[in-house]
CSV table of C-alpha atoms and ligand atoms in Angstrom, one decimal:
chain,number,residue,atom,x,y,z
A,1,MET,CA,7.6,29.8,-21.2
A,2,ASN,CA,9.8,27.0,-22.6
A,3,SER,CA,9.7,23.4,-21.9
A,4,ASN,CA,12.5,23.9,-19.2
A,5,GLU,CA,10.8,26.6,-17.4
A,6,LEU,CA,7.4,24.8,-17.3
A,7,THR,CA,8.8,21.8,-15.7
A,8,LEU,CA,10.8,23.8,-13.2
A,9,ALA,CA,7.4,25.8,-12.4
A,10,ILE,CA,5.6,22.2,-12.0
A,11,ARG,CA,8.1,21.0,-9.9
A,12,GLN,CA,7.9,24.1,-7.6
A,13,HIS,CA,4.2,24.0,-7.3
A,14,ALA,CA,4.3,20.3,-6.4
A,15,GLN,CA,6.5,21.2,-3.2
A,16,GLN,CA,3.8,24.1,-2.4
A,17,LEU,CA,1.3,21.4,-2.6
A,18,GLY,CA,3.1,19.3,0.1
A,19,LEU,CA,4.3,16.7,-2.0
A,20,LEU,CA,7.7,15.3,-1.4
A,21,ASP,CA,8.9,15.4,-4.5
A,22,CYS,CA,8.1,15.6,-8.4
A,23,LYS,CA,9.6,14.0,-11.4
A,24,ILE,CA,9.1,13.4,-14.9
A,25,THR,CA,9.3,10.7,-17.5
A,26,THR,CA,8.3,9.3,-20.7
A,27,PRO,CA,4.7,7.3,-21.4
A,28,ASN,CA,6.4,3.9,-21.8
A,29,LEU,CA,8.5,1.3,-20.0
A,30,SER,CA,10.9,-1.1,-21.5
A,31,PRO,CA,10.2,-4.2,-23.0
A,32,GLU,CA,11.6,-6.0,-20.1
A,33,HIS,CA,9.1,-4.7,-18.0
A,34,ASP,CA,6.4,-6.1,-20.1
A,35,GLU,CA,8.4,-9.5,-19.9
A,36,LYS,CA,8.6,-9.3,-16.3
A,37,LEU,CA,4.9,-8.3,-15.7
A,38,SER,CA,3.7,-11.0,-18.2
A,39,LEU,CA,6.0,-13.6,-16.2
A,40,TRP,CA,4.4,-12.4,-12.9
A,41,LEU,CA,0.9,-12.8,-14.3
A,42,ALA,CA,1.6,-16.3,-15.6
A,43,GLN,CA,3.1,-17.5,-12.3
A,44,GLY,CA,-0.3,-16.7,-10.7
A,45,PHE,CA,1.3,-14.1,-8.4
A,46,LYS,CA,-1.6,-12.0,-8.7
A,47,GLY,CA,-3.9,-14.2,-6.7
A,48,GLU,CA,-7.5,-13.2,-7.0
A,49,MET,CA,-6.7,-9.2,-8.1
A,50,SER,CA,-8.9,-9.9,-11.3
A,51,PHE,CA,-8.2,-6.3,-12.6
A,52,PHE,CA,-4.2,-7.5,-13.5
A,53,HIS,CA,-5.5,-9.9,-16.2
A,54,LYS,CA,-8.2,-7.5,-17.3
A,55,HIS,CA,-5.4,-4.7,-18.5
A,56,GLY,CA,-2.2,-7.2,-18.9
A,57,ILE,CA,1.1,-5.1,-20.0
A,58,SER,CA,-1.2,-2.2,-21.1
A,59,ARG,CA,-0.2,-1.0,-17.2
A,60,ASN,CA,3.3,-0.4,-18.9
A,61,HIS,CA,2.2,2.3,-21.3
A,62,ALA,CA,0.6,5.4,-20.5
A,63,GLU,CA,-1.2,6.0,-23.5
A,64,TYR,CA,-3.7,3.1,-22.4
A,65,VAL,CA,-5.0,5.5,-19.9
A,66,LEU,CA,-4.7,8.7,-21.8
A,67,PRO,CA,-4.2,8.4,-25.7
A,68,GLU,CA,-2.9,12.0,-25.5
A,69,VAL,CA,-0.2,11.4,-23.2
A,70,LYS,CA,3.6,12.5,-23.8
A,71,SER,CA,4.8,12.8,-20.2
A,72,VAL,CA,4.0,11.2,-16.8
A,73,ILE,CA,4.4,13.3,-13.7
A,74,MET,CA,5.2,11.2,-10.8
A,75,VAL,CA,4.7,12.8,-7.2
A,76,ALA,CA,5.0,11.3,-3.5
A,77,LEU,CA,3.1,12.1,-0.3
A,78,PRO,CA,4.5,11.1,2.8
A,79,TYR,CA,2.2,9.3,5.1
A,80,TRP,CA,4.2,8.2,8.4
A,81,THR,CA,3.1,9.7,11.5
A,82,GLU,CA,4.4,7.3,14.1
A,83,ASP,CA,7.2,6.7,16.3
A,84,PHE,CA,9.1,3.9,15.2
A,85,ASP,CA,9.9,2.4,18.8
A,86,GLN,CA,6.2,2.5,19.5
A,87,THR,CA,5.4,0.9,16.3
A,88,ARG,CA,7.6,-2.1,16.9
A,89,ALA,CA,6.0,-2.2,20.5
A,90,ILE,CA,2.9,-2.6,19.2
A,91,LEU,CA,4.0,-5.2,16.7
A,92,ALA,CA,5.5,-7.3,19.3
A,93,ASP,CA,2.1,-6.9,21.7
A,94,GLU,CA,0.2,-9.9,20.9
A,95,LYS,CA,-3.0,-8.3,22.5
A,96,ALA,CA,-2.6,-5.1,20.5
A,97,ALA,CA,-4.1,-4.7,16.9
A,98,TYR,CA,-1.5,-3.8,14.4
A,99,ILE,CA,-2.8,-1.9,11.7
A,100,SER,CA,-0.6,-0.9,8.7
A,101,ARG,CA,0.7,2.8,9.2
A,102,TYR,CA,-0.5,4.2,6.1
A,103,ALA,CA,-4.0,3.2,6.9
A,104,LEU,CA,-4.5,5.1,10.4
A,105,GLY,CA,-5.8,8.2,8.9
A,106,ARG,CA,-8.0,9.2,5.6
A,107,ASP,CA,-8.0,7.3,2.6
A,108,TYR,CA,-4.9,8.5,0.5
A,109,HIS,CA,-6.6,7.9,-2.7
A,110,LYS,CA,-8.8,11.2,-2.3
A,111,VAL,CA,-6.1,13.0,-0.6
A,112,LEU,CA,-3.5,12.3,-3.4
A,113,ARG,CA,-6.0,12.7,-6.3
A,114,SER,CA,-7.1,16.0,-5.1
A,115,ARG,CA,-3.5,17.5,-4.8
A,116,LEU,CA,-2.8,16.0,-8.4
A,117,LYS,CA,-6.1,17.6,-9.6
A,118,ASN,CA,-4.8,20.9,-8.1
A,119,LEU,CA,-1.5,20.7,-9.9
A,120,GLY,CA,-3.3,19.9,-13.1
A,121,GLN,CA,-5.3,22.8,-12.7
A,122,TYR,CA,-2.2,25.0,-11.9
A,123,ILE,CA,-0.8,23.7,-15.2
A,124,GLU,CA,-3.8,24.7,-17.2
A,125,GLN,CA,-3.4,28.4,-15.7
A,126,LEU,CA,0.0,28.3,-17.7
A,127,VAL,CA,-1.1,26.3,-20.7
A,128,PRO,CA,-4.6,27.1,-21.2
A,129,ASP,CA,-5.4,23.9,-23.6
A,130,VAL,CA,-3.4,21.0,-21.8
A,131,ILE,CA,-4.9,17.9,-21.5
A,132,TYR,CA,-4.4,15.7,-18.3
A,133,ARG,CA,-5.4,13.3,-16.1
A,134,PRO,CA,-4.6,12.2,-12.3
A,135,VAL,CA,-3.8,8.5,-11.3
A,136,VAL,CA,-3.7,7.1,-8.2
A,137,ASP,CA,-4.4,3.3,-8.3
A,138,SER,CA,-7.4,4.6,-10.1
A,139,ALA,CA,-6.6,3.7,-13.4
A,140,PRO,CA,-4.4,0.4,-14.6
A,141,LEU,CA,-0.9,2.2,-14.5
A,142,SER,CA,2.5,0.5,-13.0
A,143,GLU,CA,3.2,3.5,-10.6
A,144,VAL,CA,6.6,2.1,-9.2
A,145,SER,CA,8.0,1.4,-12.2
A,146,PHE,CA,7.2,4.6,-13.6
A,147,ALA,CA,8.4,6.5,-10.6
A,148,THR,CA,11.5,4.5,-10.9
A,149,GLN,CA,12.1,5.5,-14.6
A,150,ALA,CA,11.4,9.2,-13.7
A,151,GLY,CA,14.3,8.7,-10.8
A,152,LEU,CA,11.8,9.6,-8.2
A,153,GLY,CA,13.8,6.8,-6.2
A,154,TRP,CA,15.1,3.5,-7.0
A,155,ARG,CA,13.1,0.0,-6.6
A,156,GLY,CA,14.0,-1.8,-3.3
A,157,LYS,CA,14.2,-5.2,-3.0
A,158,HIS,CA,10.9,-5.3,-1.4
A,159,SER,CA,9.6,-3.8,-4.5
A,160,LEU,CA,8.6,-0.6,-3.5
A,161,LEU,CA,10.1,2.7,-4.4
A,162,LEU,CA,12.8,4.4,-1.9
A,163,GLN,CA,14.8,7.4,-1.6
A,164,LYS,CA,18.2,7.8,0.4
A,165,GLN,CA,17.1,10.7,2.2
A,166,THR,CA,13.1,10.0,2.8
A,167,GLY,CA,12.9,6.3,2.8
A,168,SER,CA,10.1,4.5,1.2
A,169,LEU,CA,7.1,5.3,3.5
A,170,TYR,CA,4.9,7.5,1.1
A,171,PHE,CA,2.1,7.3,-1.4
A,172,LEU,CA,3.0,7.4,-5.2
A,173,GLY,CA,0.6,9.5,-7.6
A,174,ALA,CA,0.8,10.4,-11.4
A,175,LEU,CA,-0.2,13.1,-13.5
A,176,LEU,CA,-0.6,11.9,-17.4
A,177,THR,CA,-0.5,15.0,-19.7
A,178,ASN,CA,0.0,16.0,-23.4
A,179,LEU,CA,3.0,18.3,-22.9
A,180,ALA,CA,6.0,17.5,-23.9
A,181,LEU,CA,8.0,18.0,-20.5
A,182,GLU,CA,11.8,17.5,-19.9
A,183,PRO,CA,12.2,13.7,-18.3
A,184,ASN,CA,14.5,13.2,-15.7
A,185,GLU,CA,17.0,10.2,-15.6
A,186,GLU,CA,16.8,7.0,-13.4
A,187,ILE,CA,19.0,7.1,-10.0
A,188,PRO,CA,21.1,4.1,-9.0
A,189,SER,CA,20.0,1.7,-6.4
A,190,HIS,CA,21.5,2.0,-3.2
A,191,CYS,CA,20.5,-1.4,-1.7
A,192,GLY,CA,24.0,-2.9,-2.4
A,193,GLN,CA,24.0,-6.4,-0.5
A,194,CYS,CA,21.5,-5.7,1.9
A,195,SER,CA,18.5,-8.0,1.6
A,196,ARG,CA,16.9,-7.1,5.2
A,197,CYS,CA,13.7,-6.7,3.7
A,198,MET,CA,13.5,-10.3,2.3
A,199,GLN,CA,14.5,-11.6,5.7
A,200,ALA,CA,12.2,-9.9,7.6
A,201,CYS,CA,8.6,-10.9,5.6
A,202,PRO,CA,6.9,-13.3,8.0
A,203,THR,CA,5.7,-15.0,5.2
A,204,GLN,CA,8.5,-15.2,2.6
A,205,ALA,CA,6.3,-13.2,0.2
A,206,ILE,CA,9.6,-11.7,-1.4
A,207,VAL,CA,10.1,-14.8,-3.5
A,208,ALA,CA,12.9,-12.9,-5.4
A,209,PRO,CA,14.6,-9.3,-5.3
A,210,TYR,CA,11.9,-6.9,-6.6
A,211,THR,CA,9.4,-9.6,-6.7
A,212,VAL,CA,6.6,-10.2,-4.5
A,213,ASP,CA,4.1,-13.2,-4.7
A,214,ALA,CA,1.1,-11.3,-3.6
A,215,ARG,CA,-0.5,-14.7,-2.6
A,216,ARG,CA,1.7,-14.8,0.5
A,217,CYS,CA,1.7,-11.1,1.3
A,218,ILE,CA,-0.2,-10.3,4.6
A,219,SER,CA,-1.2,-7.0,2.6
A,220,TYR,CA,-2.9,-9.0,0.2
A,221,LEU,CA,-4.3,-11.6,2.6
A,222,THR,CA,-6.0,-9.2,4.8
A,223,ILE,CA,-7.3,-6.7,2.4
A,224,GLU,CA,-7.3,-7.9,-1.0
A,225,LEU,CA,-8.3,-11.6,-0.6
A,226,ASN,CA,-12.1,-12.0,-0.5
A,227,ASP,CA,-12.0,-15.5,1.0
A,228,ILE,CA,-10.8,-16.7,4.4
A,229,ILE,CA,-7.0,-16.5,4.8
A,230,PRO,CA,-5.4,-20.2,4.2
A,231,VAL,CA,-4.3,-22.0,7.6
A,232,GLU,CA,-0.8,-21.8,6.5
A,233,PHE,CA,-0.4,-18.1,7.0
A,234,ARG,CA,-2.5,-17.5,10.2
A,235,LYS,CA,0.0,-18.2,12.7
A,236,ALA,CA,2.7,-16.0,10.5
A,237,MET,CA,0.1,-12.9,10.4
A,238,GLY,CA,0.4,-12.7,14.2
A,239,ASN,CA,-1.3,-9.3,15.3
A,240,ARG,CA,-1.4,-7.9,11.6
A,241,ILE,CA,-5.2,-7.3,10.9
A,242,TYR,CA,-4.7,-4.8,8.0
A,243,GLY,CA,-1.5,-4.5,5.7
A,244,CYS,CA,1.6,-5.2,7.0
A,245,ASP,CA,4.7,-3.0,7.3
A,246,ASP,CA,7.6,-5.3,8.3
A,247,CYS,CA,9.8,-5.0,5.1
A,248,GLN,CA,9.7,-1.2,5.4
A,249,LEU,CA,10.5,-1.2,9.0
A,250,VAL,CA,13.9,-2.8,8.9
A,251,CYS,CA,14.8,-1.0,6.1
A,252,PRO,CA,17.8,1.4,6.9
A,253,PHE,CA,16.6,4.2,4.7
A,254,ASN,CA,13.5,4.6,6.7
A,255,ARG,CA,15.3,5.1,9.9
A,256,PHE,CA,15.4,9.1,9.5
A,257,THR,CA,11.8,9.2,8.3
A,258,LYS,CA,10.0,12.4,9.7
A,259,PRO,CA,6.4,12.0,10.7
A,260,SER,CA,4.0,13.7,8.1
A,261,GLN,CA,2.2,17.0,9.3
A,262,GLU,CA,-0.9,16.3,7.0
A,263,ALA,CA,-3.7,16.5,8.7
A,264,ASP,CA,-5.6,13.7,6.7
A,265,PHE,CA,-3.1,11.3,7.7
A,266,GLN,CA,-3.3,11.8,11.7
A,267,VAL,CA,-4.6,8.7,13.5
A,268,ARG,CA,-8.3,8.5,14.0
A,269,HIS,CA,-10.1,6.8,16.8
A,270,GLY,CA,-7.0,5.8,18.4
A,271,LEU,CA,-6.4,2.9,15.9
A,272,ASP,CA,-2.9,3.0,16.4
A,273,GLN,CA,-2.9,2.0,19.7
A,274,VAL,CA,-6.0,-0.2,20.3
A,275,SER,CA,-6.5,-4.1,21.6
A,276,LEU,CA,-8.0,-6.7,19.4
A,277,VAL,CA,-10.6,-7.7,22.2
A,278,GLU,CA,-11.5,-3.8,21.7
A,279,LEU,CA,-12.1,-3.9,18.1
A,280,LEU,CA,-13.9,-7.5,18.3
A,281,ALA,CA,-16.7,-5.6,20.3
A,282,TRP,CA,-16.9,-3.2,17.5
A,283,ASP,CA,-20.6,-4.2,15.8
A,284,GLU,CA,-21.2,-3.4,12.1
A,285,THR,CA,-22.9,0.0,12.6
A,286,MET,CA,-19.7,1.0,14.5
A,287,PHE,CA,-17.7,-0.5,11.7
A,288,GLN,CA,-19.4,2.0,9.3
A,289,SER,CA,-19.3,5.0,10.9
A,290,ARG,CA,-15.9,4.7,12.4
A,291,MET,CA,-14.3,3.7,9.1
A,292,ALA,CA,-16.0,6.0,6.8
A,293,GLY,CA,-13.3,8.0,4.9
A,294,SER,CA,-10.8,5.4,5.8
A,295,PRO,CA,-9.1,3.0,3.4
A,296,ILE,CA,-10.1,0.1,5.6
A,297,TYR,CA,-13.9,0.8,5.1
A,298,ARG,CA,-13.4,-0.8,1.5
A,299,ILE,CA,-12.9,-4.4,3.0
A,300,GLY,CA,-16.2,-4.4,4.5
A,301,TYR,CA,-17.2,-5.6,8.1
A,302,HIS,CA,-16.9,-9.3,7.8
A,303,LYS,CA,-13.6,-9.2,6.4
A,304,TRP,CA,-12.5,-7.1,9.2
A,305,LEU,CA,-13.7,-8.9,11.9
A,306,SER,CA,-12.6,-12.1,10.5
A,307,ASN,CA,-9.0,-10.7,10.4
A,308,ILE,CA,-9.1,-9.8,14.0
A,309,ILE,CA,-10.5,-13.1,15.0
A,310,ILE,CA,-7.3,-14.7,13.4
A,311,ALA,CA,-5.1,-12.4,15.0
A,312,LEU,CA,-6.9,-13.4,18.7
A,313,GLY,CA,-6.1,-17.2,17.5
A,314,ASN,CA,-2.2,-16.0,18.0
A,315,VAL,CA,-2.7,-15.0,21.5
A,316,SER,CA,-1.3,-17.1,24.3
A,317,LYS,CA,-4.0,-19.6,25.4
A,318,SER,CA,-7.0,-17.8,27.3
A,319,ALA,CA,-10.4,-19.2,28.3
A,320,THR,CA,-11.9,-15.6,28.1
A,321,ILE,CA,-10.8,-15.5,24.0
A,322,ALA,CA,-12.1,-19.0,23.7
A,323,SER,CA,-15.5,-17.7,25.4
A,324,LEU,CA,-15.6,-14.9,22.8
A,325,MET,CA,-15.2,-17.5,20.1
A,326,VAL,CA,-18.4,-19.9,20.9
A,327,PRO,CA,-21.1,-18.0,19.4
A,328,LEU,CA,-19.1,-16.5,16.3
A,329,CYS,CA,-18.6,-20.3,15.6
A,330,THR,CA,-21.9,-20.4,14.3
A,331,HIS,CA,-22.1,-17.0,12.7
A,332,PRO,CA,-24.0,-16.8,9.4
A,333,ASN,CA,-20.8,-15.4,7.5
A,334,HIS,CA,-18.4,-18.2,6.5
A,335,LEU,CA,-15.5,-15.8,6.9
A,336,ILE,CA,-16.1,-15.1,10.5
A,337,ALA,CA,-17.3,-18.8,11.5
A,338,GLU,CA,-14.4,-20.3,9.8
A,339,ALA,CA,-12.1,-17.9,11.8
A,340,ALA,CA,-13.8,-18.3,14.9
A,341,LYS,CA,-13.6,-22.3,15.0
A,342,TRP,CA,-10.0,-22.1,14.1
A,343,THR,CA,-9.1,-19.5,16.9
A,344,LEU,CA,-11.2,-21.8,19.1
A,345,LEU,CA,-9.0,-24.6,18.4
A,346,GLN,CA,-5.7,-22.3,19.0
A,347,HIS,CA,-7.1,-22.1,22.7
A,348,ASP,CA,-7.3,-26.0,23.1
A,349,TYR,CA,-11.2,-25.7,23.0
A,350,PRO,CA,-12.7,-28.1,20.6
A,351,GLU,CA,-15.9,-26.7,19.2
B,401,B12,C1,-1.4,-4.8,-6.6
B,401,B12,C2,-0.5,-3.8,-5.5
B,401,B12,C3,-0.1,-4.4,-4.3
B,401,B12,C4,-0.2,-6.1,-4.3
B,401,B12,C5,0.9,-6.5,-5.0
B,401,B12,C6,2.2,-6.1,-4.5
B,401,B12,C7,3.6,-6.5,-5.6
B,401,B12,N1,4.4,-5.6,-5.2
B,401,B12,O1,3.5,-6.2,-6.6
B,401,B12,C8,-0.3,-6.2,-2.7
B,401,B12,C9,-1.9,-6.2,-2.1
B,401,B12,C10,0.5,-7.3,-2.1
B,401,B12,C11,0.4,-4.9,-2.2
B,401,B12,C12,1.0,-4.5,-1.2
B,401,B12,C13,1.5,-3.5,-0.5
B,401,B12,N2,1.4,-2.1,-1.2
B,401,B12,CO1,0.6,-2.4,-3.0
B,401,B12,N3,0.4,-1.9,-4.8
B,401,B12,C14,-0.2,-2.4,-5.9
B,401,B12,C15,-0.2,-2.0,-7.1
B,401,B12,C16,-2.1,-1.5,-7.2
B,401,B12,C17,0.2,-2.7,-8.0
B,401,B12,C18,1.3,-3.1,-8.4
B,401,B12,C19,2.0,-4.0,-9.3
B,401,B12,O2,1.6,-3.4,-10.4
B,401,B12,N4,2.2,-5.2,-9.1
B,401,B12,C20,2.6,-6.0,-10.3
B,401,B12,C21,4.1,-6.3,-10.1
B,401,B12,C22,4.4,-6.9,-11.1
B,401,B12,O3,4.6,-5.1,-10.7
B,401,B12,P1,6.0,-4.5,-9.9
B,401,B12,O4,6.0,-4.8,-8.5
B,401,B12,O5,5.9,-3.0,-10.3
B,401,B12,O6,6.8,-5.4,-10.8
B,401,B12,C23,7.8,-5.0,-11.7
B,401,B12,C24,9.1,-5.1,-10.7
B,401,B12,O7,9.3,-6.6,-10.5
B,401,B12,C25,9.9,-5.3,-12.4
B,401,B12,N5,11.1,-5.6,-12.2
B,401,B12,C26,11.7,-6.9,-11.2
B,401,B12,N6,12.9,-7.4,-11.6
B,401,B12,C27,13.1,-6.7,-13.0
B,401,B12,C28,14.4,-6.6,-13.5
B,401,B12,C29,14.6,-5.7,-14.6
B,401,B12,C30,15.7,-5.9,-15.3
B,401,B12,C31,13.5,-4.9,-14.9
B,401,B12,C32,13.5,-3.9,-16.2
B,401,B12,C33,12.2,-4.9,-14.2
B,401,B12,C34,12.2,-5.6,-13.1
B,401,B12,O8,9.2,-5.6,-13.5
B,401,B12,C35,7.9,-5.8,-13.1
B,401,B12,C36,7.0,-5.0,-13.8
B,401,B12,O9,7.0,-3.9,-14.4
B,401,B12,C37,0.3,-0.4,-6.8
B,401,B12,C38,-0.3,0.9,-7.2
B,401,B12,C39,-0.1,1.1,-8.7
B,401,B12,N7,-1.1,1.1,-9.3
B,401,B12,O10,0.9,0.7,-9.0
B,401,B12,C40,0.4,-0.7,-5.4
B,401,B12,C41,1.7,0.0,-4.5
B,401,B12,C42,2.9,-0.6,-5.1
B,401,B12,N8,1.7,-0.5,-2.8
B,401,B12,C43,1.8,0.7,-2.1
B,401,B12,C44,2.1,0.1,-0.8
B,401,B12,C45,2.3,1.3,0.0
B,401,B12,C46,1.7,-1.1,-0.4
B,401,B12,C47,2.3,-1.8,0.9
B,401,B12,C48,3.4,-1.1,1.8
B,401,B12,C49,0.7,-1.8,1.8
B,401,B12,C50,0.8,-2.0,3.2
B,401,B12,N9,1.7,-1.4,4.0
B,401,B12,O11,0.1,-3.1,3.6
B,401,B12,C51,2.3,-3.3,0.6
B,401,B12,C52,3.8,-3.6,0.5
B,401,B12,C53,4.1,-5.0,-0.1
B,401,B12,C54,5.1,-5.2,-0.9
B,401,B12,N10,6.3,-5.2,-0.7
B,401,B12,O12,5.0,-4.8,-2.3
B,401,B12,C55,2.4,1.9,-2.9
B,401,B12,C56,4.0,1.9,-3.0
B,401,B12,C57,4.6,3.1,-2.5
B,401,B12,C58,5.8,2.9,-2.7
B,401,B12,N11,6.8,3.7,-1.9
B,401,B12,O13,6.5,2.5,-3.8
B,401,B12,C59,1.6,1.6,-4.5
B,401,B12,C60,2.5,2.2,-5.3
B,401,B12,C61,0.4,2.5,-4.0
B,401,B12,C62,0.4,4.2,-3.9
B,401,B12,N12,-0.3,4.6,-5.2
B,401,B12,O14,0.9,4.4,-3.5
B,401,B12,N13,0.0,-4.0,-3.3
B,402,SF4,S1,4.2,-6.1,3.5
B,402,SF4,FE1,4.7,-7.9,5.0
B,402,SF4,S2,3.9,-9.9,4.0
B,402,SF4,FE2,4.0,-8.1,2.4
B,402,SF4,S3,6.2,-8.4,1.4
B,402,SF4,FE3,6.5,-6.9,3.3
B,402,SF4,S4,6.8,-7.8,5.1
B,402,SF4,FE4,6.2,-9.5,3.5
B,403,SF4,S1,15.7,-3.3,3.3
B,403,SF4,FE1,17.5,-3.2,2.3
B,403,SF4,S2,17.2,-4.2,0.6
B,403,SF4,FE2,15.6,-4.1,1.2
B,403,SF4,S3,14.9,-1.9,0.2
B,403,SF4,FE3,15.9,-1.3,2.0
B,403,SF4,S4,17.9,-1.3,1.8
B,403,SF4,FE4,16.9,-2.8,0.0
């Protein structure tokens, strides 16, 4: 089997595994990317995500993850399961909890990793001495940039990868291998003069085209930031309690996204239509059991609860909500106590 035939066989198998697409690139990004990443780090845009400083620009060079690497196989797996109008209605309903649509089902890391492992095992049947390593956020690798270089899509102004027919609502993963496969070419951007994603961002986190200041992004604030969400972003957060989809919801290329049939990504525990007050009532044991296997599990009960409490501070003034906050103001966990004090004030009740 020559390199072309092998490449074709890999792409066909990837499709059989339910992957949206599969494209190949070389193991290094351009020096321009190294410069941009260094600048992003120097500007402090990474916030408290310490793993960035640990690896620096090595994320742009796949040999850092697999020394024998000759090709990077980039794949995409769609996760969208919802109706767009209904999603917008939930976002507009101040009493509803909005959870990013990627997090309604099972944790994608495990789902996509096992597909990539399967793809690797398939290649092993064809080339028994192959070396490979699957990566889904599990090793330092600039996935969007490698996917862009592979022509899997283009980088949108919101900084995510998108395609003409399928938009951006999918996860990315990589299979690094020591096989020298035929690389694909980059494709041109179709963003044109559009900048809807930048305008739609509730916290102006897209500070320039292709550049996100993570410290302002609701996804970072509700998921990655271990500390309490700064006051300046709390109102803009609205009812978003885990992640944010706004920059993708307005993108014209997502208009025709078809819901994913992936069993693992189907909604669990009615998380797509649940009120903030219902979620506030969950205790830690309920959180642990219901969120097992979900990406939400990783943030822990206290961060989860504090996000819900802040979102309740964005609901129209209510004596009921105020009364729910009073006991939480003395909670031993500072994230919860701080959030409850703020929310109580929003409902005009001094502590
Ligand atoms: C850290 C991280 C975050 C951070 C920072 C986001 C960011 N944009 O940097 C936070 C927590 C905010 C975040 C949020 C989200 N994330 Co995230 N995130 C990551 C992660 C782990 C690393 C991203 C990274 O390296 N950022 C650092 C910056 C500097 O890198 P960069 O954006 O690639 O920047 C390059 C460009 O700016 C480029 N560039 C800019 N201008 C120019 C000009 C020229 C000439 C050149 C050459 C280059 C260039 O150079 C830079 C360096 O290479 C990746 C997974 C991975 N391992 O890659 C997922 C990933 C990007 N996230 C993903 C998702 C789904 C999200 C959310 C949608 C989740 C949600 N719904 O809440 C949001 C979207 C927010 C947004 N608009 O970006 C997906 C994206 C899938 C896709 N279709 O692209 C990924 C790939 C995870 C995955 N495996 O699927 N995320
Ligand atoms: S995910 Fe939300 S907060 Fe983050 S850049 Fe997109 S619109 Fe802005
Ligand atoms: S909203 Fe417009 S600018 Fe943003 S990614 Fe989509 S097409 Fe590009």
